[in-house]
Short mmCIF file of C-alpha atoms in Angstrom, two decimals:
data_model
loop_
_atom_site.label_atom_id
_atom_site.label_comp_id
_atom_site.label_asym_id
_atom_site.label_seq_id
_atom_site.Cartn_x
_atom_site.Cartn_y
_atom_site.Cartn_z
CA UNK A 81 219.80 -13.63 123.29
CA UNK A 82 217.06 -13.50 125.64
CA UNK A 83 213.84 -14.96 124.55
CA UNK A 84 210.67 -12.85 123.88
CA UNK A 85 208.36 -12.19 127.09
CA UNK A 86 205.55 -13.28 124.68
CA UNK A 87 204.34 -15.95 122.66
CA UNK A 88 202.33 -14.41 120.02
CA UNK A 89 199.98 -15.11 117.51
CA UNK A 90 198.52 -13.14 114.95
CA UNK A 91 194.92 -13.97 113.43
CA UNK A 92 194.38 -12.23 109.87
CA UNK A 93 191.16 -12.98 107.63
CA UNK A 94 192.88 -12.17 104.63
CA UNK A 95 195.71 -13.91 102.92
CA UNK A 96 197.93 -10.65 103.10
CA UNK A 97 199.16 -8.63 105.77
CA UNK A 98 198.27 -4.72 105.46
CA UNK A 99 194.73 -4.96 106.64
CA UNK A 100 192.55 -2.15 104.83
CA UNK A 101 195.34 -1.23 102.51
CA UNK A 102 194.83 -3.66 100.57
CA UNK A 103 192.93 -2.23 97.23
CA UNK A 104 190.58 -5.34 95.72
CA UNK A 105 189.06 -4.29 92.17
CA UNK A 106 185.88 -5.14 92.97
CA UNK A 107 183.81 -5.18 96.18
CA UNK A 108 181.80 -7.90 96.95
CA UNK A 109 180.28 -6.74 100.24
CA UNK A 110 177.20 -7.62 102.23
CA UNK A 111 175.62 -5.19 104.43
CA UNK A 112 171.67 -3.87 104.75
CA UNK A 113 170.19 -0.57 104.43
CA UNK A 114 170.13 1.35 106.39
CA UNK A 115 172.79 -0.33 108.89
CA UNK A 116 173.22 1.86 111.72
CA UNK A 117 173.63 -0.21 115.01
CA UNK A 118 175.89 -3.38 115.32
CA UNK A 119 172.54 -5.70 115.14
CA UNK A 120 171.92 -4.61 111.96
CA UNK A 121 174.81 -6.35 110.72
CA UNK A 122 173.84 -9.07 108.38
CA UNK A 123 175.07 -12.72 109.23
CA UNK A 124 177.08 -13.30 106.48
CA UNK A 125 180.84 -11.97 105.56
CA UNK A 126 181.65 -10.32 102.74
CA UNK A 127 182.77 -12.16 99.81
CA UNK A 128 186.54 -12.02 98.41
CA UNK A 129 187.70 -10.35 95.48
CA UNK A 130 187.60 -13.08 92.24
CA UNK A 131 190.72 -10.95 90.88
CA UNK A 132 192.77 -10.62 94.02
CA UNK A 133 191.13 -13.38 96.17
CA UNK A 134 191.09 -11.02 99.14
CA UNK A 135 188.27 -9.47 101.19
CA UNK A 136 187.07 -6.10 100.37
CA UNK A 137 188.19 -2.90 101.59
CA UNK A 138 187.42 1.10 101.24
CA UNK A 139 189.96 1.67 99.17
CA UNK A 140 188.94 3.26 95.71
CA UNK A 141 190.99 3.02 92.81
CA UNK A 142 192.58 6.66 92.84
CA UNK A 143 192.73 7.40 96.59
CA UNK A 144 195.08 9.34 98.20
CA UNK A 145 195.38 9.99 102.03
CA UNK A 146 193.88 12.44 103.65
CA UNK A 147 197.09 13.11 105.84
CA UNK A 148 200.64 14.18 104.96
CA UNK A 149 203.45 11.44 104.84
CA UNK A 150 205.48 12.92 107.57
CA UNK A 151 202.40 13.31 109.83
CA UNK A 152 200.87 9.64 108.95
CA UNK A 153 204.18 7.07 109.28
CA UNK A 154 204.88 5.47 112.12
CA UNK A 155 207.34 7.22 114.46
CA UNK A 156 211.19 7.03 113.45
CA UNK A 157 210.11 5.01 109.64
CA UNK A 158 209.35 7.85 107.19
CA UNK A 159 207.80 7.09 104.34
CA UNK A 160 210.42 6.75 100.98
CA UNK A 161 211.35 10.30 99.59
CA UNK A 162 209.88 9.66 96.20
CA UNK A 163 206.50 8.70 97.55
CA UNK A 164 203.68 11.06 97.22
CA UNK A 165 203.22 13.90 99.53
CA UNK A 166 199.43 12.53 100.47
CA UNK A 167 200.49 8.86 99.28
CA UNK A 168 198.51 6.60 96.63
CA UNK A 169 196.70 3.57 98.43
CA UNK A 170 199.58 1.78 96.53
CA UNK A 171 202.67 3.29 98.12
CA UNK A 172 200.54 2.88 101.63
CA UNK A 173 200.95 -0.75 101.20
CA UNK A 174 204.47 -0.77 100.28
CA UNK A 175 205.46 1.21 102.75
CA UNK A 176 203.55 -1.38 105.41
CA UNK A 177 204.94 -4.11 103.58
CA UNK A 178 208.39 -2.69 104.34
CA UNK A 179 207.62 -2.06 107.90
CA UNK A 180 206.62 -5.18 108.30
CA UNK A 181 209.70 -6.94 106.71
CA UNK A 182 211.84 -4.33 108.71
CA UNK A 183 210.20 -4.44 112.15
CA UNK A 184 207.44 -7.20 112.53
CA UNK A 185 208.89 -10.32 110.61
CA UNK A 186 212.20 -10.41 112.23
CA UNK A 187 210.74 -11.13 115.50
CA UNK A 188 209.49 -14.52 116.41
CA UNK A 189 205.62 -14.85 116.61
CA UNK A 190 203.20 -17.24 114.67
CA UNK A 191 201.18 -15.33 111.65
CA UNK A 192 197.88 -17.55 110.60
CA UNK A 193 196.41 -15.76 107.52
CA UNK A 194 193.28 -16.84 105.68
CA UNK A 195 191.77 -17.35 109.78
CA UNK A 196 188.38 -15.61 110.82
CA UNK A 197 187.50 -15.86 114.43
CA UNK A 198 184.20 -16.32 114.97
CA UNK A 199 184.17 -15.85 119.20
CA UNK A 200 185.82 -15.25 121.84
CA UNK A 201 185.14 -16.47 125.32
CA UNK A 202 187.04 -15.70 128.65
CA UNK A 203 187.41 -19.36 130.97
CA UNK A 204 188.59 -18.16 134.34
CA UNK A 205 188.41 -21.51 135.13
CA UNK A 206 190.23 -24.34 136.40
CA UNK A 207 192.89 -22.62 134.76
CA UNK A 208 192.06 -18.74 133.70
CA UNK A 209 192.65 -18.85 129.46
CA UNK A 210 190.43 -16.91 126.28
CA UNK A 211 189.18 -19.48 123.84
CA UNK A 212 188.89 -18.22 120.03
CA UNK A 213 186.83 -20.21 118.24
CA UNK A 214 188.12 -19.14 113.99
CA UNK A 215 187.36 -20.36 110.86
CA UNK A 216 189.79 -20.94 108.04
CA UNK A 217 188.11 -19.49 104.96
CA UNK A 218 190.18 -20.89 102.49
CA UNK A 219 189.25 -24.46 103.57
CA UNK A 220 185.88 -23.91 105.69
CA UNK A 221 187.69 -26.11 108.68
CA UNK A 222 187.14 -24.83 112.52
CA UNK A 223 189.17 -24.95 115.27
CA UNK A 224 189.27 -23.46 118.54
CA UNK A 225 192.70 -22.16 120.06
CA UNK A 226 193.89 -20.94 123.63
CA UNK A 227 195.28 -17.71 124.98
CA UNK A 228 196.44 -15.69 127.83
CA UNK A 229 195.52 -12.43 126.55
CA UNK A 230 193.85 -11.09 123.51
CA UNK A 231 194.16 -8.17 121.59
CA UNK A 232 191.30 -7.34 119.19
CA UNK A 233 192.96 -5.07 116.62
CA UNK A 234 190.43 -5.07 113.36
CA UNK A 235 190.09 -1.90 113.35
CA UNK A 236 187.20 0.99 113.17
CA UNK A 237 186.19 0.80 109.23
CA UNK A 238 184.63 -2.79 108.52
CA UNK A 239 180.92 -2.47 109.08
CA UNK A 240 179.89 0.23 106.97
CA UNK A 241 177.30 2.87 108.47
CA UNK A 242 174.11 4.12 106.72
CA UNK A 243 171.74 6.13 109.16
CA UNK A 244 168.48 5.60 109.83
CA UNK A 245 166.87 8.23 107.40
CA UNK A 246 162.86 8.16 107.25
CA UNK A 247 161.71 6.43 104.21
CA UNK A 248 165.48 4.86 103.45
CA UNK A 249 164.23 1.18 104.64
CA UNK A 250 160.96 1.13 102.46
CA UNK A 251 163.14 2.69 99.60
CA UNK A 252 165.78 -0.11 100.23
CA UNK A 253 163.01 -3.14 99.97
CA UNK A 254 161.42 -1.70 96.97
CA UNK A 255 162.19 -2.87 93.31
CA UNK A 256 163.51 1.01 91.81
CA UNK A 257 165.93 2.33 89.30
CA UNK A 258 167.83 4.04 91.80
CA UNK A 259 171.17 2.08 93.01
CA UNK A 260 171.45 2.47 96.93
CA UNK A 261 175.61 1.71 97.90
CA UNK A 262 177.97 2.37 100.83
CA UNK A 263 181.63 4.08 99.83
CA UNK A 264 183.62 0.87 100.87
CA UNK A 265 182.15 -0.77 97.41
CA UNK A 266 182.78 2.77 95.16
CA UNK A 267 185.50 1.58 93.03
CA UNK A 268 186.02 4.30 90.02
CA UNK A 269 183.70 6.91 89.02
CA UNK A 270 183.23 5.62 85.25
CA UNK A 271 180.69 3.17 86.90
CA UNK A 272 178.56 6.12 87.09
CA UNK A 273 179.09 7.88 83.69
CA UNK A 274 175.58 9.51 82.67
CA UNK A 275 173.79 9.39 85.69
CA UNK A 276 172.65 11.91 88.55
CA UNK A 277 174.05 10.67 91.90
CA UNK A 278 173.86 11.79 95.36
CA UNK A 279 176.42 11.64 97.77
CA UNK A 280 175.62 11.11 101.09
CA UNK A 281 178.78 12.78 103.47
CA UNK A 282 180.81 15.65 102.98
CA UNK A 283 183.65 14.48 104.55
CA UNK A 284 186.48 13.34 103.31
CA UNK A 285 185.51 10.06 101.23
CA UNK A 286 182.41 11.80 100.32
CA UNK A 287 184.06 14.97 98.89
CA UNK A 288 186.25 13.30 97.11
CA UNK A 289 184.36 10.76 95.69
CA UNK A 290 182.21 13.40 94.93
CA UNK A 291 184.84 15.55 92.79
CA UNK A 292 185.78 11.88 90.61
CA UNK A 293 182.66 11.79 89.96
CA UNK A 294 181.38 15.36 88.55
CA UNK A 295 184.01 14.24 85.41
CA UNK A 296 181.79 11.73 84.31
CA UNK A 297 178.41 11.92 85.83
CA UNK A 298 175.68 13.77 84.24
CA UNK A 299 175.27 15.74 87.77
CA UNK A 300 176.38 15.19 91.34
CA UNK A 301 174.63 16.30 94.24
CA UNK A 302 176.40 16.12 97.57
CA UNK A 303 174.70 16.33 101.11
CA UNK A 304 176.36 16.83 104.28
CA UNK A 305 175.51 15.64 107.83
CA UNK A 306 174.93 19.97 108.92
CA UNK A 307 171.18 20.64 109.59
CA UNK A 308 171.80 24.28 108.68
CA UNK A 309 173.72 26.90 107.53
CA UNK A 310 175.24 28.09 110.34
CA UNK A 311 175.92 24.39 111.95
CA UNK A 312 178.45 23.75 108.37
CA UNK A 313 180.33 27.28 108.99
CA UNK A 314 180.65 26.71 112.85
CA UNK A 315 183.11 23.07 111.83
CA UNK A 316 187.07 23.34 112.47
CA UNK A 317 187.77 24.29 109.03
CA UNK A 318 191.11 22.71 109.44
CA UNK A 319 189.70 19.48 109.53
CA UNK A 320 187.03 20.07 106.83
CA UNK A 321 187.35 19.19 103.29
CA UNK A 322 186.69 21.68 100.53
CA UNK A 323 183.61 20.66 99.00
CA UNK A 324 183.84 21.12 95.61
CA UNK A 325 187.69 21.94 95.06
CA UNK A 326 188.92 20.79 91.76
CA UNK A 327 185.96 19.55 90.65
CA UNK A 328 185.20 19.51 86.69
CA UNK A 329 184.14 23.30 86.23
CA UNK A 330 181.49 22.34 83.48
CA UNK A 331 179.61 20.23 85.78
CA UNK A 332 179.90 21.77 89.92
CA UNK A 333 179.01 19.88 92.53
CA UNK A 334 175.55 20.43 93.78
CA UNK A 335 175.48 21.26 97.83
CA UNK A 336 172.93 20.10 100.04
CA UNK A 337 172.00 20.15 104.18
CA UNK A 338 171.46 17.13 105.88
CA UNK A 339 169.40 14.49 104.04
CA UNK A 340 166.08 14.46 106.28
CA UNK A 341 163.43 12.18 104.07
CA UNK A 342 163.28 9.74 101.45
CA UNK A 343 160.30 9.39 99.44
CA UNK A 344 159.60 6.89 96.54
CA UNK A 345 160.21 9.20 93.81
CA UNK A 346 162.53 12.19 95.61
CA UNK A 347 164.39 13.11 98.27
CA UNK A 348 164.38 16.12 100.62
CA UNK A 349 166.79 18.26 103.07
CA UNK A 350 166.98 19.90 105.66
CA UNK A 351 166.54 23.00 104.22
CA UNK A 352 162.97 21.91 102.83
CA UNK A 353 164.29 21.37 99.19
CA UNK A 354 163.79 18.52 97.60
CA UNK A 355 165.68 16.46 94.04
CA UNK A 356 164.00 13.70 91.83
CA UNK A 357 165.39 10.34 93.09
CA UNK A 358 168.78 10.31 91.14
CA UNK A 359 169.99 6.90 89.65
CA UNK A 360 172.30 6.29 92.49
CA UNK A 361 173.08 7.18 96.04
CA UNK A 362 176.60 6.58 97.66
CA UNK A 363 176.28 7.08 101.74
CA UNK A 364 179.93 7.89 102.16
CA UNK A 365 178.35 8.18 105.82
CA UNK A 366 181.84 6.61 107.85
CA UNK A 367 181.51 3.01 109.83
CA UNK A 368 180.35 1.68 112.94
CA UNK A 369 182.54 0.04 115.66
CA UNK A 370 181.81 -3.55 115.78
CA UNK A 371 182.62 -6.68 116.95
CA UNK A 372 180.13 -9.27 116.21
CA UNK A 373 182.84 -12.44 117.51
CA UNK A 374 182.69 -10.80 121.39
CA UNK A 375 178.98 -11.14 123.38
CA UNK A 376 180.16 -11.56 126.97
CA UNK A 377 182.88 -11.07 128.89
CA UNK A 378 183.58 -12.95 132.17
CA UNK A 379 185.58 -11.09 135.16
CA UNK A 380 188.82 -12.03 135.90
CA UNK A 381 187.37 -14.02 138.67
CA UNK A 382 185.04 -15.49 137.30
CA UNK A 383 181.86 -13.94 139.54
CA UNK A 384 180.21 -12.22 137.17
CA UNK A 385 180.37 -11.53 133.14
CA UNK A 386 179.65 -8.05 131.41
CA UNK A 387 178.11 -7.47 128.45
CA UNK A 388 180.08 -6.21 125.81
CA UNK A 389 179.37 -3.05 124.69
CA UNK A 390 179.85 -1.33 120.81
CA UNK A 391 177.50 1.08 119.14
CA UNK A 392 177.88 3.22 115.94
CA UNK A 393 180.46 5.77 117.63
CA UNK A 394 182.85 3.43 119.74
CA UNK A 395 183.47 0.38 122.34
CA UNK A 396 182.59 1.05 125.75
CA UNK A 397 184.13 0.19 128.94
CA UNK A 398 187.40 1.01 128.01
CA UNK A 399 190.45 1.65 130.33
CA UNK A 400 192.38 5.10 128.19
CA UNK A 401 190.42 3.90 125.57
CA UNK A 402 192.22 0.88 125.12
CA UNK A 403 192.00 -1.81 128.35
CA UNK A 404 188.65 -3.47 128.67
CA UNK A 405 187.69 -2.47 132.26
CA UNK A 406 186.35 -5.25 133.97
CA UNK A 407 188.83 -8.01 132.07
CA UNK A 408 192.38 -6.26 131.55
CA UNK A 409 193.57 -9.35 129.93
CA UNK A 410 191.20 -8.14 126.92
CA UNK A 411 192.05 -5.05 124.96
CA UNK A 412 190.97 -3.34 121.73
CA UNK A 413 193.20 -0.86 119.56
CA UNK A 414 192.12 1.72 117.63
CA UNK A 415 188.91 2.75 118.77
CA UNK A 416 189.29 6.35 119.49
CA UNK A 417 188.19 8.26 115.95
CA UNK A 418 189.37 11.33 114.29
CA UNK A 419 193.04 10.07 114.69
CA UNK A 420 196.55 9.43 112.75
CA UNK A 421 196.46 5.71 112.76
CA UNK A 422 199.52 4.21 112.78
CA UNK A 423 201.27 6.38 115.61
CA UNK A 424 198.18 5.55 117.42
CA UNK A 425 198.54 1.95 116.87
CA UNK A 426 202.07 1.93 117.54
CA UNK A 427 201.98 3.91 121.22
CA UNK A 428 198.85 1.89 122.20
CA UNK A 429 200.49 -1.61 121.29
CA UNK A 430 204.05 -0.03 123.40
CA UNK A 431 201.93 0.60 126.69
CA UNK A 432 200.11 -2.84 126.27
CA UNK A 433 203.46 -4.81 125.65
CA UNK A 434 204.77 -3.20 129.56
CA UNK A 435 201.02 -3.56 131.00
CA UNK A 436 201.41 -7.42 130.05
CA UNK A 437 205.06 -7.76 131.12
CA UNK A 438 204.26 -6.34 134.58
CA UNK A 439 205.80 -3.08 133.82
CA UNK A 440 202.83 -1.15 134.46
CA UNK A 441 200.64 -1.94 137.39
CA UNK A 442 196.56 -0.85 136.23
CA UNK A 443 194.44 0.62 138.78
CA UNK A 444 191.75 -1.32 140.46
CA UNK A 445 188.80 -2.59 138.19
CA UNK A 446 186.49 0.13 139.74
CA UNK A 447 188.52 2.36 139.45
CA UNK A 448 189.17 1.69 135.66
CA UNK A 449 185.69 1.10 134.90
CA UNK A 450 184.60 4.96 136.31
CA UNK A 451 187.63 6.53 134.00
CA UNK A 452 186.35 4.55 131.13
CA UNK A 453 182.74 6.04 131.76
CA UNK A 454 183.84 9.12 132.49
CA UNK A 455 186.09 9.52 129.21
CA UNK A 456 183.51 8.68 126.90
CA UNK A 457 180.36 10.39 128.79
CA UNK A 458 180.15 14.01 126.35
CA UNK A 459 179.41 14.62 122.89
CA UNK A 460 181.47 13.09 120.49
CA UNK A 461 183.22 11.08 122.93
CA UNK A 462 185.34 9.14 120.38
CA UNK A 463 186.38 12.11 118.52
CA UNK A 464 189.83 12.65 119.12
CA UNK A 465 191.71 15.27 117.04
CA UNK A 466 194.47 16.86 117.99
CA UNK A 467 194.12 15.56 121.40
CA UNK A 468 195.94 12.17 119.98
CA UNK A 469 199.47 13.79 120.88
CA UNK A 470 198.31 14.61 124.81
CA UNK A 471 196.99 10.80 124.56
CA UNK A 472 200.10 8.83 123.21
CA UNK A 473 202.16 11.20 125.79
CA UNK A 474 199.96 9.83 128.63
CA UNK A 475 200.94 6.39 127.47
CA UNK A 476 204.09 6.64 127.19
CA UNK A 477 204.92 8.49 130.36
CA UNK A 478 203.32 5.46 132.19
CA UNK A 479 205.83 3.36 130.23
CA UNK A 480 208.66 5.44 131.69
CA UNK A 481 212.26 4.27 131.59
CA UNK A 482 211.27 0.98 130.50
CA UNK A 483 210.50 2.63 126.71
CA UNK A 484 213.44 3.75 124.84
CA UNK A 485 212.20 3.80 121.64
CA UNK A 486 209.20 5.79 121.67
CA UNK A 487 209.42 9.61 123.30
CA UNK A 488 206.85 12.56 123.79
CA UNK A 489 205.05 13.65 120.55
CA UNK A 490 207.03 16.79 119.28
CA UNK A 491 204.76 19.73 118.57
CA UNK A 492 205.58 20.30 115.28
CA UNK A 493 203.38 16.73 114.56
CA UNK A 494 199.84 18.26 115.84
CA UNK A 495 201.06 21.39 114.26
CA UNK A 496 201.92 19.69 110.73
CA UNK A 497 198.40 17.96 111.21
CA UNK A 498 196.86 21.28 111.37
CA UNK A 499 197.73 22.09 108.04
CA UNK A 500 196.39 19.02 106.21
CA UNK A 501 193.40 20.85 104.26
CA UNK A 502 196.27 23.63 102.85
CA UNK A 503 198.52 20.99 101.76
CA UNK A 504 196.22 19.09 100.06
CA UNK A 505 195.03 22.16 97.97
CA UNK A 506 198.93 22.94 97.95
CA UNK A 507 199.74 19.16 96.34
CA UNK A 508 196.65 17.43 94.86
CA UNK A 509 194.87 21.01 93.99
CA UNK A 510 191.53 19.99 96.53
#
């Protein structure tokens, strides 16, 4: 057979393959309050799991997706028939771990687990190569390895996000009965049994979180990110959550505006109302795009090096979201938000395997760099939605005849997608 047009590597932190899907029982993370831009990001990593030895992840203990099966697999590998219609975190992983076995492991390519990378550095000279400086956690060695090409593919949900709410710092650095916590360390809602917690985020996490918890807390307060009335009934209901569906009748879910205030003792809304401090907060308040191991990036030439660029909402500078501009031998996956993952992943890795082979010829770095401006310059610029479909077409039609495999996105997908918030009432009752 012929031999593969790459030779590949694959950098994982964790000892396992299946990146967030991996549920740890506890969550040892490190982060500050409130954390909204990348520099906030405290030095050091999160800690592994003592039970599972692994690095923590959002997944909570009785999680289900927030998409249907059909609509979340990757194209042409359904999910197993007896699997959940809005899977457990559990049957998630299997099903990657039988993707992998099925369509990753049987190629050749080199898989280093338990290896952070620390930086990355473009050399476009004497001879043009990345250098990516990692760390091997399990034995605290370093090393420093060479490539052609790298593809950054951690994902959008590491660095949690907590906004920069007046009064949330001083509360954070003052000794108080109140517990302040991000969603990626909400395990089970028996933590909470007895106390009065607010929710931060109404959207899916946060709603759902939210209805575990009215069971066992004494009350739950939720607060979304609307500054009035009319700015919560104005959202795409079909991409809203319920807030409040299924919840424990005996104890409903107290509804709030947009957090505006924290004070020592209380906190207020948008609205003007105002609740005692409760005993804990959870800021199911989503993640921030970062990528602390990249500073600068050098032009393929070598005459100049760009900064690179990741706030709160996305990465910058990005050729269909995907190609860094101004270095095309750099990419990052995953960025857009509001998406179905793994099709995502899957039609954005296809068009980057014919981009490196020479199948697909990129426009001109200026002309790159003024589509990736121009694709991000509105309002929610990362937001995808049920644009994804139009976007994976786009990719693949520049693949052409040279992809088999993959084909145009068939309607009923975006239309199946559409009905997410009535199936979920239809099969897990919220």
């Amino acid at each position: 057979s012929d031999p593969p047009p790459f030779d590949i590597t694959v950098l994982e932190r964790n000892r396992v393959i299946g990146g967030l899907w991996n549920y740890t029982d506890t969550a040892p993370c490190r982060y500050n309050v409130p954390q909204s831009t990348p520099s906030d990001i405290p030095a050091a990593t999160d800690r592994r799991c003592p039970q599972t030895n692994s690095f923590p992840t959002p997944m909570y203990e009785h999680l289900h997706t927030n998409l249907p099966k059909d609509v979340m697999q990757f194209p042409g590998t359904p999910f197993p028939s007896d699997a959940d219609e809005f899977p457990t975190h559990t049957q998630v992983r299997d099903y990657l771990d039988a993707y992998a076995r099925a369509h990753v492991f049987p190629h050749k390519f080199n898989l280093q687990l338990d290896t952070e990378v620390t930086r990355i550095e473009y050399h476009p000279r004497p001879q043009a190569h990345w250098t990516c400086a990692v760390r091997n956690v399990a034995t605290n060695t370093t090393s420093v390895l060479e490539f052609d090409a790298v593809l950054v593919c951690t994902g959008r949900v590491n660095y949690p996000l907590i906004p920069e709410i007046p009064g949330l710092r001083a509360l954070a650095q003052t000794p108080r009965d109140c517990t302040l916590m991000h969603a990626k360390e909400y395990r089970r809602a028996q933590t909470f049994a007895g106390q009065t917690v607010l929710v931060v985020g109404a959207a899916s996490s946060g709603t759902d979180i939210a209805r575990q918890l009215s069971f066992v807390a004494k009350r739950v307060h939720i607060a979304s990110a609307d500054a009035s009335p009319e700015a919560a009934a104005a959202r795409d209901p079909r991409m809203t959550p319920v807030v409040g569906a299924a919840c424990n009748p005996q104890n409903p879910l107290v509804t709030h505006l947009r957090v505006t205030r924290f004070a020592p003792d209380r906190v207020w809304f948008a609205d003007g109302s105002h609740i005692p401090l409760p005993d804990a907060i959870v800021f199911a308040t989503g993640y921030m795009c970062a990528f602390p191991f990249i500073d600068e990036v050098a032009s393929l030439d070598g005459t100049h090096s760009v900064r690179f660029t990741a706030d709160s909402q996305g990465v910058y500078d990005l050729f269909e979201l995907l190609v860094y501009a101004f270095n095309p031998l750099l990419a990052v996956l995953g960025v857009p938000d509001k998406v179905v993952p793994f099709p995502l992943y899957e039609y954005q890795a296809a068009y980057l395997a014919h981009v490196y082979q020479g199948h697909i010829t990129l426009p001109p770095v200026a002309e790159m760099a003024e589509q990736a401006r121009a694709a991000v310059a509105g309002p929610d610029a990362f937001t995808m939605k049920y644009q994804q479909a139009a976007y994976m077409d786009r990719l693949i039609d520049r693949v052409g005849a040279h992809q088999s495999r993959l084909g145009h996105v068939p309607d009923h997908w975006t239309e199946r997608w559409k009905q997410t918030v009535q199936l979920r009432k239809q099969h897990l009752g919220y």
